[in-house]
Short mmCIF file of C-alpha atoms in Angstrom, two decimals:
data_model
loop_
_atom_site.label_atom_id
_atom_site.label_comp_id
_atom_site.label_asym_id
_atom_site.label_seq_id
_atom_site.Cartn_x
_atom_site.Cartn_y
_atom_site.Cartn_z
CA UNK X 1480 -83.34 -43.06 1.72
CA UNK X 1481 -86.36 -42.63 3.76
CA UNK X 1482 -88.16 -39.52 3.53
CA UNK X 1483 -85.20 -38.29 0.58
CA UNK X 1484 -85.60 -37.86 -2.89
CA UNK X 1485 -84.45 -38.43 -6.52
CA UNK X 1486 -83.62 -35.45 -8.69
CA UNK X 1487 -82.67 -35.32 -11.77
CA UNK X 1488 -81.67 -31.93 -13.57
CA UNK X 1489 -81.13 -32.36 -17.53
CA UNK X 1490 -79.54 -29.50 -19.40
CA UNK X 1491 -79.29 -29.37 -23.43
CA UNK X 1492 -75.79 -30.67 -24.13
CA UNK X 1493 -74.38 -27.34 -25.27
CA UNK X 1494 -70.71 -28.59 -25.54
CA UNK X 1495 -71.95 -31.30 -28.29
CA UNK X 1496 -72.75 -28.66 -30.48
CA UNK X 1497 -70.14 -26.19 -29.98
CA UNK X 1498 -66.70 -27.51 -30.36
CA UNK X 1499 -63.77 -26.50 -28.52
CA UNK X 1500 -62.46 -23.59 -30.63
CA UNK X 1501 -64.58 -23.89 -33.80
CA UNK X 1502 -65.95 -20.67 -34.98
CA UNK X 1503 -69.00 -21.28 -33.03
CA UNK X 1504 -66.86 -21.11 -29.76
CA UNK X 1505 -64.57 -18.41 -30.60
CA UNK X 1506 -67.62 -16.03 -30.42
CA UNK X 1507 -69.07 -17.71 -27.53
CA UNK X 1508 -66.18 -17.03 -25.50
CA UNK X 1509 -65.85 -13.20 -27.12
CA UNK X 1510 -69.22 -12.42 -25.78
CA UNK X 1511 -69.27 -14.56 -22.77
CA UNK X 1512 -72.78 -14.76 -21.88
CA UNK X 1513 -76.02 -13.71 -23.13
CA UNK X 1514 -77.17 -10.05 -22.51
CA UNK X 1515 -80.46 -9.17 -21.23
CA UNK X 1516 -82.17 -6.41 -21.83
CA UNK X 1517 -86.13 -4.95 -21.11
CA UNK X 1518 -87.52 -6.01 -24.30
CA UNK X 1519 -84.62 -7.81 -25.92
CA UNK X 1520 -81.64 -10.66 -25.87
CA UNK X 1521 -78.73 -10.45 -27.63
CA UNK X 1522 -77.89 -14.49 -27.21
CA UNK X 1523 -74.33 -15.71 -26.43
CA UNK X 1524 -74.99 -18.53 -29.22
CA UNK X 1525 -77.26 -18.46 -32.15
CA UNK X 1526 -80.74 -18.86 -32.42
CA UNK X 1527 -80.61 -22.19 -34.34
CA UNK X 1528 -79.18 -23.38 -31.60
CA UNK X 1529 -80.65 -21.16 -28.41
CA UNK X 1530 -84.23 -21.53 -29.61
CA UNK X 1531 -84.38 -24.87 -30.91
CA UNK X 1532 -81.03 -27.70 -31.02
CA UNK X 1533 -80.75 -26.60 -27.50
CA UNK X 1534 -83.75 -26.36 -26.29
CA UNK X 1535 -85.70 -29.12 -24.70
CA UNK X 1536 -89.01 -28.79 -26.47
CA UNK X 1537 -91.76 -30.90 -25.52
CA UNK X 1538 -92.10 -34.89 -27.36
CA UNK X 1539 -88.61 -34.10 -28.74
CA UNK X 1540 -85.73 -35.98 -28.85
CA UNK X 1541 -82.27 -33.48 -26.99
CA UNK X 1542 -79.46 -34.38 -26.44
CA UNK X 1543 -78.88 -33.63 -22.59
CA UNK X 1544 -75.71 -33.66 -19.70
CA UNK X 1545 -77.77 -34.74 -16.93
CA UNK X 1546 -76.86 -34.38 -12.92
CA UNK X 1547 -78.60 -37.80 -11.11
CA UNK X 1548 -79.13 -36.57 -7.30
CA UNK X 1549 -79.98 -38.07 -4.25
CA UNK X 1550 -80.98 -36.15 -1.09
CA UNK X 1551 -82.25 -36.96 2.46
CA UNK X 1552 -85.16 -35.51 3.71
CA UNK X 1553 -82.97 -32.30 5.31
CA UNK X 1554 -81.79 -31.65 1.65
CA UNK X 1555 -77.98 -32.81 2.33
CA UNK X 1556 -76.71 -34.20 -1.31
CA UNK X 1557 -76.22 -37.84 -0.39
CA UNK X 1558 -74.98 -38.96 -3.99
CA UNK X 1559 -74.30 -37.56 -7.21
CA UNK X 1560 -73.34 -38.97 -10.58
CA UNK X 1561 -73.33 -37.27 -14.31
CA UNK X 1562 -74.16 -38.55 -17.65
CA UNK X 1563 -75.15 -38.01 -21.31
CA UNK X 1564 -78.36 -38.99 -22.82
CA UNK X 1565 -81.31 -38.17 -24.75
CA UNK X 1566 -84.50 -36.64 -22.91
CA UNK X 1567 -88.13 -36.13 -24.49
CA UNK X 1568 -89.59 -33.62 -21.99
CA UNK X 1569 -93.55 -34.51 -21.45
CA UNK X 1570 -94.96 -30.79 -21.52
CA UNK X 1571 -93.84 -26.90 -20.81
CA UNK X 1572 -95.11 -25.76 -17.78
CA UNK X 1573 -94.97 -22.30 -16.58
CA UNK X 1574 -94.21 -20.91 -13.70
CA UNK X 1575 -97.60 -19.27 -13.46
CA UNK X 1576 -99.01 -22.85 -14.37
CA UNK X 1577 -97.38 -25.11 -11.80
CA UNK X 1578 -97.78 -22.30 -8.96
CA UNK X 1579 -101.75 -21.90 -9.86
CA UNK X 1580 -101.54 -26.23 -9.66
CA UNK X 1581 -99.97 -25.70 -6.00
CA UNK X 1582 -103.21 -23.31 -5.18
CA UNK X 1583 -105.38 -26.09 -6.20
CA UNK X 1584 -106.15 -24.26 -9.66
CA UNK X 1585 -105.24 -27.28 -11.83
CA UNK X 1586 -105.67 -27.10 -15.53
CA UNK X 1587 -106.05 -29.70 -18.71
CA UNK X 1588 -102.17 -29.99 -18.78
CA UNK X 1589 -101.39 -30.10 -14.85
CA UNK X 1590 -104.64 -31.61 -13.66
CA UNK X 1591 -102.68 -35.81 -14.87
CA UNK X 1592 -99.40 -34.21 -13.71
CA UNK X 1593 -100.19 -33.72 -9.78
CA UNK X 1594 -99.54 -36.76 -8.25
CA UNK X 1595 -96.63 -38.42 -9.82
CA UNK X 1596 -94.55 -34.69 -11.11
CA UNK X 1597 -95.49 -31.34 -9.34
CA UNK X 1598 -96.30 -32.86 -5.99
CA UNK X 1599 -92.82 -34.64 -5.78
CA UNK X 1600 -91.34 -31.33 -7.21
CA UNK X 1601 -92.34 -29.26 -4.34
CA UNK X 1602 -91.93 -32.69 -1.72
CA UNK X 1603 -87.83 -32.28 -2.59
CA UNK X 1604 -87.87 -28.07 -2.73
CA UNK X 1605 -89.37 -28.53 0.58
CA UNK X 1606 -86.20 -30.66 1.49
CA UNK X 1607 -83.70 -28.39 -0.52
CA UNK X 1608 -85.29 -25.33 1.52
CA UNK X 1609 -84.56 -27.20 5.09
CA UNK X 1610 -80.70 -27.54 3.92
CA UNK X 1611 -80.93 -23.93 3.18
CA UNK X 1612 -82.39 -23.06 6.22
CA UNK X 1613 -79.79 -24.94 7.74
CA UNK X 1614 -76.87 -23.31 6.08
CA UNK X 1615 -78.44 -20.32 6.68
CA UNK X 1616 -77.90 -18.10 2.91
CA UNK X 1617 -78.03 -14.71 2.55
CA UNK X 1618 -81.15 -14.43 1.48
CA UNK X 1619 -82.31 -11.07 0.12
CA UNK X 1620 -85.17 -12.00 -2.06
CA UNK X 1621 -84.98 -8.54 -3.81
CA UNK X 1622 -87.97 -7.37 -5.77
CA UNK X 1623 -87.84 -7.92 -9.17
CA UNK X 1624 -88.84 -5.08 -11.50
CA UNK X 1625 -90.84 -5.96 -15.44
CA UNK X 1626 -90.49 -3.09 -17.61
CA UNK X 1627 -93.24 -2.48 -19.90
CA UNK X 1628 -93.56 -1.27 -23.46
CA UNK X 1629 -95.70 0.68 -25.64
CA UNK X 1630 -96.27 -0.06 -29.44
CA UNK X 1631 -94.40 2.46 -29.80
CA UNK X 1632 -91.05 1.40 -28.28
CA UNK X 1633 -91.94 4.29 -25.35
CA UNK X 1634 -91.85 3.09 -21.63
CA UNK X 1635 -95.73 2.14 -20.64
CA UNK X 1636 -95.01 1.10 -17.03
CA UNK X 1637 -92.79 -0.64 -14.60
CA UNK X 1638 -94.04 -3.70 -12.13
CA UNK X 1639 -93.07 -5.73 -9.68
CA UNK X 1640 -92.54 -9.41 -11.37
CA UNK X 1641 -94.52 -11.66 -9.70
CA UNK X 1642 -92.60 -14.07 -7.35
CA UNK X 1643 -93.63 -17.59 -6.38
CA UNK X 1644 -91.99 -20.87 -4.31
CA UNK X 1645 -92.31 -22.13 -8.74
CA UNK X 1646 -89.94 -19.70 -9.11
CA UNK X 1647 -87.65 -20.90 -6.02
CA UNK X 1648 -87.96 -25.08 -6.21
CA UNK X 1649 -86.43 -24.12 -9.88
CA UNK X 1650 -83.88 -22.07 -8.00
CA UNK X 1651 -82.80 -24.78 -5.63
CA UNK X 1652 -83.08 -27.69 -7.94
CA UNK X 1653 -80.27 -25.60 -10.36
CA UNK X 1654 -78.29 -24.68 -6.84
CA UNK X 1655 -78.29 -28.24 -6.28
CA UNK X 1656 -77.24 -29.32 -9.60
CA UNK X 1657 -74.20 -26.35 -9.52
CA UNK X 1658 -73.10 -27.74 -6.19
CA UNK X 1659 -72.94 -31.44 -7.45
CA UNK X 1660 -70.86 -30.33 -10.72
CA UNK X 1661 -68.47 -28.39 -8.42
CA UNK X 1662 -68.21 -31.78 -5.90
CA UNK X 1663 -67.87 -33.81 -8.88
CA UNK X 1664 -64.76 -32.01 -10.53
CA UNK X 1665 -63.22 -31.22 -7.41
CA UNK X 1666 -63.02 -34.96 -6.25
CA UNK X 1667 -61.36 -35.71 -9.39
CA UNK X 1668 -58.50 -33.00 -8.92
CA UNK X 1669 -60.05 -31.23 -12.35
CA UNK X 1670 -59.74 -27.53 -13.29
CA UNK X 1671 -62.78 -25.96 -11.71
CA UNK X 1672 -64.25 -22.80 -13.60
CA UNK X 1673 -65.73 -21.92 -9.67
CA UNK X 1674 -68.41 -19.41 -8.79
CA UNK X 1675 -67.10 -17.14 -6.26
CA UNK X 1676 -68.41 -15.06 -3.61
CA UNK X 1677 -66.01 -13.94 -0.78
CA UNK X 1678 -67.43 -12.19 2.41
CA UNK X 1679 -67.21 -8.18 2.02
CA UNK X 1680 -64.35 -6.28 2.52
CA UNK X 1681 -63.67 -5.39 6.12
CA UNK X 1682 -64.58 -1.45 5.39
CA UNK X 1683 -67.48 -2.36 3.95
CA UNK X 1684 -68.79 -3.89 6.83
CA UNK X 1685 -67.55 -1.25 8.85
CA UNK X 1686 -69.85 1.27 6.86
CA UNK X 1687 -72.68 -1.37 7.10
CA UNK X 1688 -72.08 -1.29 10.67
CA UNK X 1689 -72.45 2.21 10.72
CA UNK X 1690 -75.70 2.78 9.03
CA UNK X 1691 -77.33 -0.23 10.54
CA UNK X 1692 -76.47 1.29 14.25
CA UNK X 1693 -78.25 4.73 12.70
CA UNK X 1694 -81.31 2.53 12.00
CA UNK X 1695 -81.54 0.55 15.12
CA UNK X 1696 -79.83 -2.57 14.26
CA UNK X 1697 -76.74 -4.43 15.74
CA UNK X 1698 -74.26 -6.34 13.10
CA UNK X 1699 -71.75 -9.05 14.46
CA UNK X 1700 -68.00 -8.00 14.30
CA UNK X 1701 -66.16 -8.45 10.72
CA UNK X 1702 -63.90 -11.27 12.02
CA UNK X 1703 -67.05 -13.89 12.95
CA UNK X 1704 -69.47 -12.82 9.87
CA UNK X 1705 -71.13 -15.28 8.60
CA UNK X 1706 -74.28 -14.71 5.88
CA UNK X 1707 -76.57 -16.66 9.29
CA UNK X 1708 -75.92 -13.03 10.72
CA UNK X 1709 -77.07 -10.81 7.87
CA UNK X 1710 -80.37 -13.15 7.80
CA UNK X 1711 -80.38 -12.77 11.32
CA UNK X 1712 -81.23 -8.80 10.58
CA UNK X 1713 -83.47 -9.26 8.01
CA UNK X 1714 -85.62 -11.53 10.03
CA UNK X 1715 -85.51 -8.31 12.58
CA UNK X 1716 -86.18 -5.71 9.95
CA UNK X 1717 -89.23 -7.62 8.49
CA UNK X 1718 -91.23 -6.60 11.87
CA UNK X 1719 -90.45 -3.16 10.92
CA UNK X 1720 -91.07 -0.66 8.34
CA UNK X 1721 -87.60 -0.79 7.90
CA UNK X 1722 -86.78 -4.22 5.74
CA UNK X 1723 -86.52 -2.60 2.03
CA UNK X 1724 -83.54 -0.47 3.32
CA UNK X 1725 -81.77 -3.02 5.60
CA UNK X 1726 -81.89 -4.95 2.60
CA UNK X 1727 -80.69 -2.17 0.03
CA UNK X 1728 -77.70 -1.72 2.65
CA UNK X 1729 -76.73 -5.31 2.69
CA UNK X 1730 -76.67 -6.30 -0.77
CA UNK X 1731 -74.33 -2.94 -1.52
CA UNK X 1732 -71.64 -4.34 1.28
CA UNK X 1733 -71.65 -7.70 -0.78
CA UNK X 1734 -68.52 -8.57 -2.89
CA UNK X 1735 -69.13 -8.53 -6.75
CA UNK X 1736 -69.47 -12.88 -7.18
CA UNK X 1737 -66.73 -13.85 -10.17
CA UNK X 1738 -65.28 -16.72 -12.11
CA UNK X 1739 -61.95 -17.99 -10.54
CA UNK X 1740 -60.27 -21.69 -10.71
CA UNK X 1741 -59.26 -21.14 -7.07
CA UNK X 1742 -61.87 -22.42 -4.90
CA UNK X 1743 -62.78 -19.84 -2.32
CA UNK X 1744 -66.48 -20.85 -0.92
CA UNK X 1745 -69.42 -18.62 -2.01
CA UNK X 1746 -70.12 -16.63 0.93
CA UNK X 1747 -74.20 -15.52 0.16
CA UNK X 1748 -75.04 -19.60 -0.35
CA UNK X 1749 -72.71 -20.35 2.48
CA UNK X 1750 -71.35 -23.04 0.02
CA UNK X 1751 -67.85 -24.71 0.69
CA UNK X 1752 -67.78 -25.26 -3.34
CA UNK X 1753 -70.09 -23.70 -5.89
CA UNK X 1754 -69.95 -23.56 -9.61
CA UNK X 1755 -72.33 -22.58 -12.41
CA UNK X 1756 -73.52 -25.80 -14.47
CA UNK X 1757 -77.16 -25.41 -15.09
CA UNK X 1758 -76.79 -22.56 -18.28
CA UNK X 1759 -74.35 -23.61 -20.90
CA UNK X 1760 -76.67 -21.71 -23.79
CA UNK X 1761 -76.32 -18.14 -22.28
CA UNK X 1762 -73.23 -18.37 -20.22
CA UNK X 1763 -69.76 -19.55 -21.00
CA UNK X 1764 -68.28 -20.18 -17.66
CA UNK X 1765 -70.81 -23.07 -17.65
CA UNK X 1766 -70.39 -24.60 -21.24
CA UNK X 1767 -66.60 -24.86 -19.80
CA UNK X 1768 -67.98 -26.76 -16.70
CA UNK X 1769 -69.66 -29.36 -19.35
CA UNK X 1770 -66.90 -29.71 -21.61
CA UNK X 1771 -65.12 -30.55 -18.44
CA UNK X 1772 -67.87 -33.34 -16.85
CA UNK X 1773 -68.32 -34.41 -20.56
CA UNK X 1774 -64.80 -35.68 -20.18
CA UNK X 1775 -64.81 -37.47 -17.10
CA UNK X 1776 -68.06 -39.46 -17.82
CA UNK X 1777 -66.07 -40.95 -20.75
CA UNK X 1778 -63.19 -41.59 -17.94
CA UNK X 1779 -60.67 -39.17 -19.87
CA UNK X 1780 -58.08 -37.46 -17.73
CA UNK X 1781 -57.87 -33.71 -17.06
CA UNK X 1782 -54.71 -32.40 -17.61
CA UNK X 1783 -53.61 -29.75 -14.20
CA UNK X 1784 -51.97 -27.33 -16.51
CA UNK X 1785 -55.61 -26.67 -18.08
CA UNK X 1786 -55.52 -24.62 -14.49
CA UNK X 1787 -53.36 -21.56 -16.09
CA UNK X 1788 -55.86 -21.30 -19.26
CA UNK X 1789 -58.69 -21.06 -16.84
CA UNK X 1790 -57.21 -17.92 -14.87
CA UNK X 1791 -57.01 -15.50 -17.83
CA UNK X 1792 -60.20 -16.91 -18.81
CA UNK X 1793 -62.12 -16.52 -15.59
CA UNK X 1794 -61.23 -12.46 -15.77
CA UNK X 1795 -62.89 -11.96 -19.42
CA UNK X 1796 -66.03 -13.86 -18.13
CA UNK X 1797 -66.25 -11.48 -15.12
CA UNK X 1798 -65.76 -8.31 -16.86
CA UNK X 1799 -67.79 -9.63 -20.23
CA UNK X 1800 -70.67 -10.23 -17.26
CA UNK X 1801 -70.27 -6.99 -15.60
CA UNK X 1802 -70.22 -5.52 -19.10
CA UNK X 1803 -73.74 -6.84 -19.73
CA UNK X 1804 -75.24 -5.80 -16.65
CA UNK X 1805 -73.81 -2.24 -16.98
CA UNK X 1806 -75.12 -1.94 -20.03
#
């Protein structure tokens, strides 16, 4: 695999600790993810278990489901196989940290770590990003905003959250990871709890269309769209002052992403198959995905009429999601 890499993504083993339809589970699925708010979470699962069972503390023994890729050096997934183990992470490293290691502003911790972890990290996001590239996402990139409290509880400040390529290798390792769990199941004719993102609706491209033409810009017709065109525009707004509202326009003409067990693509990754794997502790739809894995790797068969469970169950986790961003 010259020029390619290795990767392997561990996640705590969620599903080992919460059993299907225990008590544990039953208020999992009731909540359906974690909700996030400025200076608060109110977790999907319990603290015991979100802060510490599940977490994958440094010199400590987790269980882990783990996702074993191989890549070429364009980032195409040549290989992918799952399986269950114990990990013992070496150290915590913050985003901060690792990005300030990149610079060349290496610390106590990072200083051992360059040659033979963060250097090979960023060698096989440099691959992920070509595949990207390639498939050419919709990539928006929107500002992140940090809200800011007094003692007080009282609103000090808002900021822009910093944003570095140690924020996006993490990104595209977990993309990576989704897409392998989604390849996985669907080659063994399992249910699927899929990640989907259809193109927009044809009128809201046509009102795109509109108020791109107001500002100067020219969008491809509905019936060819592909997301290659919307980056298209955003690589012509960026030489303008014009990219913040190109981009504000764009993301409202997206369809709302959802969980469905039909596989439709997600249109924004430009992703045949996509699923969500990589956050069993804070969302449902992906401790569903493990349970699922979890039973191939011990060669058990899925049963097909799992399928009909999986539709009613799909629509809580997209309202329960769209609940916890409204609020």
């Amino acid at each position: 695999n010259e020029g390619g890499w290795r990767i392997i993504v561990a996640i705590a083993d969620v599903a080992w600790y919460v059993r299907h339809n225990d008590d544990l589970d039953r208020a999992a699925r009731e909540r359906g993810n974690s909700a996030y708010f400025p200076d608060r979470v109110v977790p999907m699962l319990p603290e015991k278990l979100s802060n510490d069972l599940c977490s994958l503390r440094p010199g400590e023994d987790r269980a882990c489901l783990a996702a074993d890729m191989r890549i070429n050096a364009t980032g195409n997934l040549l290989s992918h196989r799952f399986m269950r183990g114990l990990m013992r992470s070496a150290a915590r490293l913050t985003y901060d940290q690792v990005q300030a290691a990149r610079d060349g502003a290496t610390d106590d911790k990072t200083r051992p770590l360059m040659a033979r972890v963060i250097e090979p990290l960023f060698g096989a996001y440099a691959s992920l990003a070509k595949a990207r590239d390639n498939r050419g996402t919709l990539d928006l990139d929107i500002p992140e905003r940090q809200v800011l409290f007094r003692e007080d509880g009282w609103i000090d400040r808002i900021v822009p959250r910093a944003r570095y390529d140690s924020h996006r290798l993490i990104e595209e390792f977990m993309i990576a990871a989704n897409v392998a769990a989604a390849e996985a199941l669907y080659a063994k004719e399992a249910p699927v709890m899929y990640r989907v993102h259809e193109q927009p609706s044809m009128s809201d491209v046509e009102m795109l269309r509109e108020s791109l033409a107001a500002l100067g810009f020219k969008l491809a017709r509905a019936g060819t769209l592909r997301p290659s065109h919307f980056a298209g525009l955003l690589a012509q707004a960026a030489k303008t002052d014009k990219l913040q509202i190109v981009s504000d326009l764009i993301l409202r003409a997206q369809s709302k992403a959802v969980y469905s067990p039909d596989e439709k693509g997600h249109f924004g990754l430009a992703l045949r198959r996509y699923c969500h794997f990589t956050s069993p502790i804070r969302r449902y739809a992906d401790l569903v995905v493990h349970r699922t894995i979890e039973r191939l790797v011990r060669r058990e068969k899925t049963n097909k009429s799992e399928y009909e469970k999986l539709e009613g169950l799909a629509k809580h986790l997209s309202t329960t999601e769209r609940n916890s961003v409204d609020a």
